Amino acid sequence: MEEQMEIESPVVGADFKSAPTTGDIPRGLEIQRSKRLRGNITFTGDAHYAMFASAIASLGEEATRLENVPEAPWFQNYRTCLETLGASFERIDNHWLVRRGVAVGVKDRLHIQPPNDIAALILAGLASGLGVPVQWHYDLLRTSSDVRALLSAVYPEGELHRKARNFCKPFELKWDDTLAKIPLMFHHLALGEGLELQLRRQGSDLLETLLRQFEIDLKVERDDDKNADELTRRLARQMRATGKDELLTRVKLPVSSKPKAAFISLPADVGEASIVALVATLIKGSDVLIENVLLNPGRGGFFKALKRMGADIEIVQRKERFGEGVGALRVRSYDLFGKRFDEEALSDLRDETFLLLLAATFAEGESVFRDLEYLHVDEHDPLKSFVADLKQAEVEIGEFEDGLVIRGRRESDGATHDALGHIGLAAAYAVLGLKSHGASNVLGADVLEERFPGLLKRLRFLGVPE
């Protein structure tokens, strides 16, 4: 099958090839407009699922078997980071055996460069919980400023902040709850300490679901849960009595929690599925079935947002696996409509936010996006670059503090775009190229193949170009 996919064929859905150097324009990825996409497509394991599962398994005495693990360079880097912290990975046929390996000595400070935001949060929690001194080297394009700021606040001098121990309210230090819970959970899991978190926004429950798959008796309760324990209900009554009616989610990790051996087959990557879903939505006549997709409400935030804009996304062949939904998504082309998105609607999106901004440029009416500060990355500002590119393409965009107003249009012409080595920009520009008339050239698009190996090859076999 792989040999067949290498053959150039006139029956393709997306035409990608290396663009030649012309004048001052360096080589990039040339993309031709696609007429329609049709067929079935599947992907290797979801990035977040793979990172969480392998990190939990690295703390277990017995081996966990992981199938459909990403083969991308970024995951190989992440696996190396876990091995540096003492994890053991053994490849057998098409799966990995993961367990606790040889204990790491703490005499010398280890040098670790996380490949992305979630990896940085997980590795920081593990390193501190294991008592391993680490010198962090962040890639500024792949680790956002808010994640680096959060880790600096949670782990001053490499040690867990005193207010982040035991019964913890992350937002007392103005931390982002959905991000802070990740390093805190892994810190206490690695240390064997119990933990009680109070969260305003639980965010994706993927980590909680996976911990249960490893037979860890994790408790998750909300203040309005009638089945919550008496302490939780009493605290909720006290808050209402003082006029603080904000609902909290309480996550309780028992003392001495030890991951048990598990067999986990990873569902398809949500990031890749999001790209294909947007392409199929925007290109007329498209009808694509994306198989084995993780349907976790938090990880599926992009699909929910796109459906709000009118996208025709149908869940078929749904099944539950260890309390987690998995199924196929059928996506057909449909006209989009502008909507409003705030912090709550965008809380589970990171790089996929650029895909949602692009969707708004082809939606009827106005779309309003608030709380976009997390997209600014120091001197490398992908959001600023993206907005400038869209304005040059004559898209009407209004800017206000930490937000945008985008008035959609139906068509666009091919142009040269610079992805700056940022995966969110590269994905959005690739979709824009497939939608635009004529050829587009995306510079720095090699990050697409690094993050999603084989994605462009799969897209070639989903239909016919103009």
Tab-separated table of C-alpha atoms in Angstrom:
chain	number	residue	atom	x	y	z
A	1	MET	CA	0.000	0.000	0.000
A	2	GLU	CA	2.828	2.395	0.850
A	3	GLU	CA	4.408	1.847	-2.564
A	4	GLN	CA	1.114	2.601	-4.251
A	5	MET	CA	0.773	5.875	-2.345
A	6	GLU	CA	4.142	7.062	-3.636
A	7	ILE	CA	2.938	6.871	-7.245
A	8	GLU	CA	1.947	10.175	-8.797
A	9	SER	CA	-1.691	9.958	-9.879
A	10	PRO	CA	-4.040	12.427	-11.560
A	11	VAL	CA	-6.843	11.183	-9.265
A	12	VAL	CA	-5.949	12.966	-6.063
A	13	GLY	CA	-7.750	15.161	-3.569
A	14	ALA	CA	-4.940	17.541	-2.713
A	15	ASP	CA	-1.943	18.411	-4.856
A	16	PHE	CA	1.148	19.025	-2.709
A	17	LYS	CA	4.701	19.314	-3.932
A	18	SER	CA	7.898	21.146	-3.113
A	19	ALA	CA	7.870	24.631	-4.570
A	20	PRO	CA	11.011	25.733	-6.433
A	21	THR	CA	13.066	28.691	-5.360
A	22	THR	CA	11.949	31.731	-7.350
A	23	GLY	CA	13.761	35.029	-6.961
A	24	ASP	CA	13.751	35.936	-3.266
A	25	ILE	CA	11.117	33.307	-2.372
A	26	PRO	CA	12.726	30.180	-0.850
A	27	ARG	CA	11.535	26.637	-1.366
A	28	GLY	CA	8.246	25.782	0.343
A	29	LEU	CA	5.198	23.597	-0.048
A	30	GLU	CA	3.187	24.285	-3.203
A	31	ILE	CA	-0.540	23.578	-2.877
A	32	GLN	CA	-3.125	23.500	-5.653
A	33	ARG	CA	-6.830	24.125	-5.117
A	34	SER	CA	-8.804	20.930	-4.542
A	35	LYS	CA	-12.168	20.295	-6.166
A	36	ARG	CA	-13.558	17.856	-3.612
A	37	LEU	CA	-12.525	15.275	-1.035
A	38	ARG	CA	-14.207	11.879	-0.806
A	39	GLY	CA	-13.373	8.619	0.943
A	40	ASN	CA	-12.251	7.161	4.264
A	41	ILE	CA	-9.199	8.216	6.247
A	42	THR	CA	-7.588	7.228	9.553
A	43	PHE	CA	-4.543	8.347	11.524
A	44	THR	CA	-2.020	7.189	14.095
A	45	GLY	CA	-2.596	7.730	17.807
A	46	ASP	CA	-3.792	11.008	19.300
A	47	ALA	CA	-0.941	13.182	20.572
A	48	HIS	CA	-2.428	14.068	23.980
A	49	TYR	CA	-3.616	10.502	24.542
A	50	ALA	CA	-0.161	9.152	23.711
A	51	MET	CA	1.665	11.611	25.977
A	52	PHE	CA	-0.623	11.070	28.974
A	53	ALA	CA	-0.748	7.271	28.603
A	54	SER	CA	3.018	6.792	28.214
A	55	ALA	CA	3.771	9.132	31.146
A	56	ILE	CA	1.373	7.291	33.476
A	57	ALA	CA	2.723	3.926	32.291
A	58	SER	CA	6.297	5.108	33.011
A	59	LEU	CA	5.422	5.109	36.731
A	60	GLY	CA	4.137	1.517	36.778
A	61	GLU	CA	6.101	-1.502	37.959
A	62	GLU	CA	4.334	-3.734	35.427
A	63	ALA	CA	4.515	-3.118	31.689
A	64	THR	CA	1.691	-1.379	29.853
A	65	ARG	CA	1.174	-2.187	26.168
A	66	LEU	CA	0.496	0.801	23.913
A	67	GLU	CA	-0.679	0.353	20.325
A	68	ASN	CA	-1.011	2.880	17.490
A	69	VAL	CA	1.607	5.134	19.063
A	70	PRO	CA	2.683	8.139	16.929
A	71	GLU	CA	5.876	7.624	14.927
A	72	ALA	CA	6.442	11.355	14.534
A	73	PRO	CA	9.828	12.919	15.433
A	74	TRP	CA	8.228	15.006	18.203
A	75	PHE	CA	7.034	11.842	19.979
A	76	GLN	CA	10.444	10.231	19.649
A	77	ASN	CA	11.821	13.337	21.375
A	78	TYR	CA	9.169	13.065	24.104
A	79	ARG	CA	9.940	9.369	24.606
A	80	THR	CA	13.626	10.254	25.023
A	81	CYS	CA	12.658	12.827	27.680
A	82	LEU	CA	10.698	10.155	29.600
A	83	GLU	CA	13.624	7.751	29.330
A	84	THR	CA	15.886	10.482	30.712
A	85	LEU	CA	13.577	10.579	33.740
A	86	GLY	CA	13.839	6.806	34.188
A	87	ALA	CA	11.108	5.318	31.968
A	88	SER	CA	11.640	2.069	30.046
A	89	PHE	CA	10.353	1.671	26.461
A	90	GLU	CA	10.598	-1.636	24.594
A	91	ARG	CA	9.384	-2.045	21.005
A	92	ILE	CA	7.706	-5.386	20.185
A	93	ASP	CA	6.190	-5.709	16.715
A	94	ASN	CA	3.655	-2.860	16.342
A	95	HIS	CA	3.369	-1.878	19.984
A	96	TRP	CA	5.439	-0.534	22.876
A	97	LEU	CA	5.894	-1.930	26.376
A	98	VAL	CA	6.252	0.945	28.861
A	99	ARG	CA	7.144	0.678	32.563
A	100	ARG	CA	9.253	2.231	35.286
A	101	GLY	CA	12.921	1.764	34.450
A	102	VAL	CA	16.153	2.345	36.304
A	103	ALA	CA	15.975	5.071	38.935
A	104	VAL	CA	17.570	8.350	37.880
A	105	GLY	CA	20.458	9.707	39.916
A	106	VAL	CA	20.025	13.291	41.147
A	107	LYS	CA	23.651	14.394	41.312
A	108	ASP	CA	23.722	16.124	37.963
A	109	ARG	CA	21.067	18.423	36.576
A	110	LEU	CA	19.458	16.867	33.491
A	111	HIS	CA	18.903	18.897	30.332
A	112	ILE	CA	15.437	18.427	28.780
A	113	GLN	CA	13.729	20.174	25.855
A	114	PRO	CA	9.987	19.416	25.745
A	115	PRO	CA	8.558	19.133	22.206
A	116	ASN	CA	5.315	21.017	22.978
A	117	ASP	CA	3.091	22.560	25.661
A	118	ILE	CA	1.465	19.401	27.012
A	119	ALA	CA	4.803	17.582	27.095
A	120	ALA	CA	6.320	20.463	29.090
A	121	LEU	CA	3.504	20.306	31.672
A	122	ILE	CA	3.747	16.518	32.045
A	123	LEU	CA	7.545	16.381	32.222
A	124	ALA	CA	7.743	19.212	34.756
A	125	GLY	CA	5.325	17.382	37.059
A	126	LEU	CA	7.169	14.079	36.712
A	127	ALA	CA	10.628	15.587	37.241
A	128	SER	CA	9.616	17.446	40.402
A	129	GLY	CA	7.665	14.472	41.769
A	130	LEU	CA	10.613	12.135	41.155
A	131	GLY	CA	12.998	14.643	42.712
A	132	VAL	CA	15.077	14.986	39.559
A	133	PRO	CA	16.800	18.369	39.034
A	134	VAL	CA	16.237	19.538	35.478
A	135	GLN	CA	17.478	22.383	33.321
A	136	TRP	CA	14.645	23.212	30.913
A	137	HIS	CA	15.314	24.293	27.337
A	138	TYR	CA	12.118	25.536	25.714
A	139	ASP	CA	11.508	25.790	21.982
A	140	LEU	CA	9.777	29.181	21.824
A	141	LEU	CA	7.743	28.190	18.763
A	142	ARG	CA	6.406	25.017	20.376
A	143	THR	CA	6.088	26.009	24.027
A	144	SER	CA	3.820	28.996	24.597
A	145	SER	CA	4.599	31.865	26.936
A	146	ASP	CA	1.626	31.133	29.220
A	147	VAL	CA	2.803	27.544	29.790
A	148	ARG	CA	6.346	28.702	30.573
A	149	ALA	CA	4.995	31.373	32.936
A	150	LEU	CA	2.754	28.839	34.678
A	151	LEU	CA	5.610	26.374	35.211
A	152	SER	CA	7.810	29.144	36.590
A	153	ALA	CA	5.071	30.016	39.088
A	154	VAL	CA	4.270	26.418	40.060
A	155	TYR	CA	7.916	25.326	40.299
A	156	PRO	CA	10.072	28.232	41.512
A	157	GLU	CA	13.671	27.012	41.883
A	158	GLY	CA	12.538	23.650	40.504
A	159	GLU	CA	10.424	22.792	43.559
A	160	LEU	CA	6.652	22.735	43.891
A	161	HIS	CA	5.182	25.967	45.271
A	162	ARG	CA	3.989	25.640	48.872
A	163	LYS	CA	0.445	26.661	47.910
A	164	ALA	CA	0.272	23.906	45.314
A	165	ARG	CA	0.551	21.071	47.843
A	166	ASN	CA	-2.232	18.924	49.222
A	167	PHE	CA	-5.595	20.742	49.103
A	168	CYS	CA	-4.947	23.105	46.191
A	169	LYS	CA	-6.756	25.989	44.536
A	170	PRO	CA	-4.637	26.699	41.434
A	171	PHE	CA	-6.442	29.946	40.648
A	172	GLU	CA	-5.282	31.519	43.935
A	173	LEU	CA	-2.039	32.191	42.089
A	174	LYS	CA	-3.911	33.165	38.905
A	175	TRP	CA	-2.910	29.938	37.213
A	176	ASP	CA	-4.899	28.511	34.335
A	177	ASP	CA	-6.768	25.620	35.966
A	178	THR	CA	-6.917	23.430	32.865
A	179	LEU	CA	-3.133	23.693	32.433
A	180	ALA	CA	-2.108	23.680	36.112
A	181	LYS	CA	-3.863	20.427	36.930
A	182	ILE	CA	-1.593	18.479	34.539
A	183	PRO	CA	1.790	19.056	36.252
A	184	LEU	CA	0.183	18.951	39.705
A	185	MET	CA	-1.444	15.564	39.031
A	186	PHE	CA	1.785	14.068	37.671
A	187	HIS	CA	3.850	15.561	40.505
A	188	HIS	CA	1.706	13.926	43.194
A	189	LEU	CA	1.308	10.696	41.239
A	190	ALA	CA	5.104	10.352	40.897
A	191	LEU	CA	5.643	11.304	44.551
A	192	GLY	CA	2.897	8.996	45.843
A	193	GLU	CA	1.118	11.838	47.659
A	194	GLY	CA	-2.602	12.427	47.701
A	195	LEU	CA	-3.986	15.547	46.013
A	196	GLU	CA	-7.237	17.493	46.106
A	197	LEU	CA	-7.715	20.122	43.407
A	198	GLN	CA	-10.449	22.737	43.216
A	199	LEU	CA	-10.914	23.828	39.621
A	200	ARG	CA	-13.118	26.524	38.156
A	201	ARG	CA	-12.705	24.901	34.742
A	202	GLN	CA	-11.922	21.219	34.585
A	203	GLY	CA	-11.075	21.362	30.897
A	204	SER	CA	-10.449	18.113	29.064
A	205	ASP	CA	-11.083	15.080	31.286
A	206	LEU	CA	-8.782	12.912	29.165
A	207	LEU	CA	-6.145	12.646	31.919
A	208	GLU	CA	-8.757	11.650	34.508
A	209	THR	CA	-10.227	9.003	32.200
A	210	LEU	CA	-6.801	7.525	31.471
A	211	LEU	CA	-5.868	7.354	35.161
A	212	ARG	CA	-8.937	5.207	35.731
A	213	GLN	CA	-7.832	2.912	32.904
A	214	PHE	CA	-4.709	2.310	34.981
A	215	GLU	CA	-6.985	1.345	37.915
A	216	ILE	CA	-6.313	4.491	39.929
A	217	ASP	CA	-9.315	5.347	42.123
A	218	LEU	CA	-9.609	8.975	41.065
A	219	LYS	CA	-12.654	10.941	42.266
A	220	VAL	CA	-14.131	13.826	40.244
A	221	GLU	CA	-17.049	15.772	41.731
A	222	ARG	CA	-18.803	19.053	41.049
A	223	ASP	CA	-20.414	21.298	43.650
A	224	ASP	CA	-23.802	20.718	42.025
A	225	ASP	CA	-23.372	16.925	41.973
A	226	LYS	CA	-26.104	15.355	44.122
A	227	ASN	CA	-23.892	12.290	44.617
A	228	ALA	CA	-20.947	14.292	46.003
A	229	ASP	CA	-19.737	13.648	49.552
A	230	GLU	CA	-20.938	15.704	52.515
A	231	LEU	CA	-17.796	17.883	52.697
A	232	THR	CA	-18.154	18.907	49.051
A	233	ARG	CA	-21.841	19.763	49.486
A	234	ARG	CA	-21.156	21.703	52.716
A	235	LEU	CA	-18.433	23.788	51.068
A	236	ALA	CA	-20.811	24.516	48.195
A	237	ARG	CA	-23.488	25.710	50.658
A	238	GLN	CA	-20.963	27.950	52.422
A	239	MET	CA	-19.928	29.515	49.115
A	240	ARG	CA	-23.529	30.205	48.163
A	241	ALA	CA	-24.129	31.733	51.619
A	242	THR	CA	-21.263	34.207	51.053
A	243	GLY	CA	-22.478	35.088	47.586
A	244	LYS	CA	-19.812	33.028	45.814
A	245	ASP	CA	-21.955	30.868	43.619
A	246	GLU	CA	-19.152	29.842	41.238
A	247	LEU	CA	-19.275	26.081	40.709
A	248	LEU	CA	-16.056	24.166	41.271
A	249	THR	CA	-14.880	20.765	40.100
A	250	ARG	CA	-12.980	18.764	42.720
A	251	VAL	CA	-10.427	16.180	41.626
A	252	LYS	CA	-9.133	13.823	44.323
A	253	LEU	CA	-6.070	11.624	43.816
A	254	PRO	CA	-5.634	9.000	46.583
A	255	VAL	CA	-2.380	8.590	48.514
A	256	SER	CA	0.106	6.027	47.117
A	257	SER	CA	-1.690	5.642	43.788
A	258	LYS	CA	0.193	3.142	41.623
A	259	PRO	CA	-0.608	2.619	37.913
A	260	LYS	CA	-1.472	-0.995	37.116
A	261	ALA	CA	-0.577	-2.737	33.864
A	262	ALA	CA	-2.936	-1.918	30.997
A	263	PHE	CA	-3.428	-2.546	27.292
A	264	ILE	CA	-4.279	0.668	25.457
A	265	SER	CA	-4.887	1.104	21.731
A	266	LEU	CA	-4.752	4.790	20.933
A	267	PRO	CA	-7.549	6.418	18.914
A	268	ALA	CA	-6.743	8.594	15.899
A	269	ASP	CA	-5.095	11.974	16.375
A	270	VAL	CA	-7.607	14.774	16.928
A	271	GLY	CA	-5.268	17.393	15.454
A	272	GLU	CA	-5.056	15.618	12.088
A	273	ALA	CA	-8.780	14.890	12.132
A	274	SER	CA	-9.476	18.602	12.732
A	275	ILE	CA	-7.495	19.586	9.630
A	276	VAL	CA	-9.336	17.089	7.428
A	277	ALA	CA	-12.715	18.071	8.906
A	278	LEU	CA	-12.152	21.731	8.018
A	279	VAL	CA	-10.955	20.919	4.486
A	280	ALA	CA	-14.007	18.727	3.875
A	281	THR	CA	-16.311	21.426	5.277
A	282	LEU	CA	-14.923	24.212	3.077
A	283	ILE	CA	-14.491	22.391	-0.250
A	284	LYS	CA	-17.770	21.898	-2.099
A	285	GLY	CA	-18.860	18.346	-2.859
A	286	SER	CA	-16.702	16.800	-0.131
A	287	ASP	CA	-17.837	13.767	1.868
A	288	VAL	CA	-15.201	12.210	4.134
A	289	LEU	CA	-15.331	9.526	6.835
A	290	ILE	CA	-12.630	9.997	9.498
A	291	GLU	CA	-12.290	6.710	11.367
A	292	ASN	CA	-11.449	5.834	14.990
A	293	VAL	CA	-11.554	9.430	16.283
A	294	LEU	CA	-11.310	10.247	19.991
A	295	LEU	CA	-14.637	11.821	21.032
A	296	ASN	CA	-13.534	13.216	24.385
A	297	PRO	CA	-15.504	16.474	24.878
A	298	GLY	CA	-12.352	18.391	25.767
A	299	ARG	CA	-10.154	17.081	22.956
A	300	GLY	CA	-13.040	17.455	20.502
A	301	GLY	CA	-13.455	21.164	21.171
A	302	PHE	CA	-12.690	22.083	17.561
A	303	PHE	CA	-15.417	19.804	16.178
A	304	LYS	CA	-17.914	21.316	18.628
A	305	ALA	CA	-16.937	24.854	17.607
A	306	LEU	CA	-17.122	24.019	13.898
A	307	LYS	CA	-20.569	22.483	14.362
A	308	ARG	CA	-21.686	25.696	16.089
A	309	MET	CA	-20.771	27.475	12.872
A	310	GLY	CA	-23.043	25.134	10.920
A	311	ALA	CA	-20.657	22.367	9.811
A	312	ASP	CA	-22.192	19.036	8.803
A	313	ILE	CA	-20.353	16.671	11.185
A	314	GLU	CA	-22.048	13.411	12.095
A	315	ILE	CA	-20.802	10.842	14.610
A	316	VAL	CA	-21.227	7.299	13.301
A	317	GLN	CA	-20.112	3.931	14.674
A	318	ARG	CA	-19.722	5.354	18.179
A	319	LYS	CA	-18.496	3.045	20.932
A	320	GLU	CA	-17.340	3.412	24.520
A	321	ARG	CA	-13.925	2.123	25.522
A	322	PHE	CA	-12.957	2.317	29.217
A	323	GLY	CA	-15.363	5.206	29.653
A	324	GLU	CA	-13.969	7.121	26.654
A	325	GLY	CA	-15.944	7.690	23.464
A	326	VAL	CA	-14.422	6.663	20.128
A	327	GLY	CA	-16.093	6.691	16.729
A	328	ALA	CA	-16.056	7.750	13.109
A	329	LEU	CA	-16.879	11.280	11.955
A	330	ARG	CA	-18.650	11.810	8.666
A	331	VAL	CA	-17.962	15.337	7.412
A	332	ARG	CA	-19.708	16.836	4.385
A	333	SER	CA	-19.236	20.277	2.867
A	334	TYR	CA	-21.550	22.949	4.211
A	335	ASP	CA	-21.790	26.741	4.417
A	336	LEU	CA	-20.583	28.218	7.704
A	337	PHE	CA	-22.023	31.115	9.705
A	338	GLY	CA	-20.188	33.556	11.978
A	339	LYS	CA	-20.365	32.950	15.756
A	340	ARG	CA	-18.946	34.350	18.984
A	341	PHE	CA	-16.212	32.505	20.873
A	342	ASP	CA	-14.911	33.394	24.334
A	343	GLU	CA	-12.425	31.893	26.794
A	344	GLU	CA	-14.768	29.051	27.748
A	345	ALA	CA	-15.392	28.034	24.117
A	346	LEU	CA	-11.671	28.211	23.265
A	347	SER	CA	-10.282	26.747	26.504
A	348	ASP	CA	-9.633	23.293	25.038
A	349	LEU	CA	-8.077	24.576	21.808
A	350	ARG	CA	-4.439	25.416	21.233
A	351	ASP	CA	-3.048	25.122	17.701
A	352	GLU	CA	-6.554	24.278	16.410
A	353	THR	CA	-7.570	27.877	17.159
A	354	PHE	CA	-5.894	28.949	13.903
A	355	LEU	CA	-8.111	26.493	12.018
A	356	LEU	CA	-11.160	28.043	13.672
A	357	LEU	CA	-9.994	31.559	12.736
A	358	LEU	CA	-9.581	30.361	9.158
A	359	ALA	CA	-13.084	28.862	9.203
A	360	ALA	CA	-14.394	32.301	10.187
A	361	THR	CA	-12.798	33.872	7.103
A	362	PHE	CA	-15.099	31.728	4.922
A	363	ALA	CA	-18.214	32.028	7.110
A	364	GLU	CA	-21.189	34.239	6.346
A	365	GLY	CA	-21.394	37.236	8.674
A	366	GLU	CA	-19.126	38.205	11.558
A	367	SER	CA	-17.252	35.986	13.998
A	368	VAL	CA	-15.965	37.397	17.290
A	369	PHE	CA	-13.039	35.813	19.155
A	370	ARG	CA	-12.098	36.895	22.672
A	371	ASP	CA	-9.292	35.870	25.049
A	372	LEU	CA	-6.701	35.035	22.392
A	373	GLU	CA	-3.688	36.140	24.412
A	374	TYR	CA	-2.387	32.566	24.621
A	375	LEU	CA	-1.643	32.667	20.869
A	376	HIS	CA	1.034	35.333	21.335
A	377	VAL	CA	4.476	33.715	21.727
A	378	ASP	CA	7.073	36.338	22.706
A	379	GLU	CA	8.882	37.830	19.704
A	380	HIS	CA	7.494	35.013	17.535
A	381	ASP	CA	3.889	36.151	17.268
A	382	PRO	CA	1.994	33.684	15.058
A	383	LEU	CA	-1.346	35.424	15.608
A	384	LYS	CA	0.007	38.792	14.485
A	385	SER	CA	1.520	37.197	11.394
A	386	PHE	CA	-1.703	35.317	10.595
A	387	VAL	CA	-3.850	38.440	10.910
A	388	ALA	CA	-1.465	40.400	8.680
A	389	ASP	CA	-1.630	37.644	6.045
A	390	LEU	CA	-5.422	37.558	6.090
A	391	LYS	CA	-5.640	41.336	5.790
A	392	GLN	CA	-3.301	41.213	2.804
A	393	ALA	CA	-5.744	38.702	1.289
A	394	GLU	CA	-8.428	41.400	1.773
A	395	VAL	CA	-10.206	39.644	4.649
A	396	GLU	CA	-11.951	42.220	6.864
A	397	ILE	CA	-10.537	41.911	10.390
A	398	GLY	CA	-11.049	44.205	13.358
A	399	GLU	CA	-8.625	43.974	16.271
A	400	PHE	CA	-9.281	44.784	19.927
A	401	GLU	CA	-7.498	43.876	23.159
A	402	ASP	CA	-6.938	40.095	23.125
A	403	GLY	CA	-9.572	39.586	20.450
A	404	LEU	CA	-10.606	39.730	16.796
A	405	VAL	CA	-13.690	40.369	14.700
A	406	ILE	CA	-13.609	38.581	11.335
A	407	ARG	CA	-16.066	39.190	8.519
A	408	GLY	CA	-16.129	36.170	6.230
A	409	ARG	CA	-15.850	35.962	2.472
A	410	ARG	CA	-16.539	33.116	0.068
A	411	GLU	CA	-13.391	32.908	-2.059
A	412	SER	CA	-9.662	33.590	-1.914
A	413	ASP	CA	-6.695	33.512	-4.278
A	414	GLY	CA	-3.461	31.608	-3.907
A	415	ALA	CA	-0.527	33.433	-2.307
A	416	THR	CA	2.770	32.851	-0.476
A	417	HIS	CA	2.514	32.382	3.292
A	418	ASP	CA	5.188	31.919	5.954
A	419	ALA	CA	4.225	29.401	8.669
A	420	LEU	CA	7.216	30.492	10.808
A	421	GLY	CA	7.748	26.853	11.734
A	422	HIS	CA	4.511	26.984	13.784
A	423	ILE	CA	2.247	23.939	13.430
A	424	GLY	CA	-0.980	25.920	13.913
A	425	LEU	CA	-0.065	28.347	11.132
A	426	ALA	CA	1.186	25.590	8.835
A	427	ALA	CA	-2.073	23.637	9.202
A	428	ALA	CA	-4.221	26.723	8.590
A	429	TYR	CA	-2.207	27.774	5.528
A	430	ALA	CA	-2.367	24.253	4.085
A	431	VAL	CA	-6.166	24.326	4.342
A	432	LEU	CA	-6.235	27.857	2.912
A	433	GLY	CA	-4.147	26.673	-0.049
A	434	LEU	CA	-6.579	23.846	-0.777
A	435	LYS	CA	-9.483	26.311	-0.727
A	436	SER	CA	-7.847	29.141	-2.714
A	437	HIS	CA	-7.906	29.613	-6.505
A	438	GLY	CA	-4.549	28.917	-8.136
A	439	ALA	CA	-1.358	27.797	-6.457
A	440	SER	CA	-0.265	28.702	-2.932
A	441	ASN	CA	3.216	28.430	-1.476
A	442	VAL	CA	3.637	27.761	2.248
A	443	LEU	CA	7.092	28.421	3.670
A	444	GLY	CA	8.129	26.568	6.808
A	445	ALA	CA	5.519	23.889	6.120
A	446	ASP	CA	7.992	21.081	6.861
A	447	VAL	CA	6.667	21.254	10.419
A	448	LEU	CA	3.500	19.577	9.090
A	449	GLU	CA	5.384	16.422	8.178
A	450	GLU	CA	7.256	16.506	11.486
A	451	ARG	CA	4.053	16.777	13.514
A	452	PHE	CA	1.750	14.715	11.237
A	453	PRO	CA	3.854	12.260	9.187
A	454	GLY	CA	1.915	11.023	6.168
A	455	LEU	CA	-0.950	13.530	6.436
A	456	LEU	CA	-0.292	15.160	3.065
A	457	LYS	CA	0.102	11.753	1.435
A	458	ARG	CA	-3.292	10.675	2.773
A	459	LEU	CA	-4.955	13.870	1.577
A	460	ARG	CA	-3.714	13.177	-1.955
A	461	PHE	CA	-6.014	10.165	-2.157
A	462	LEU	CA	-9.287	11.789	-1.148
A	463	GLY	CA	-10.799	13.050	-4.382
A	464	VAL	CA	-10.012	15.037	-7.530
A	465	PRO	CA	-8.220	18.388	-8.031
A	466	GLU	CA	-9.395	21.028	-10.499
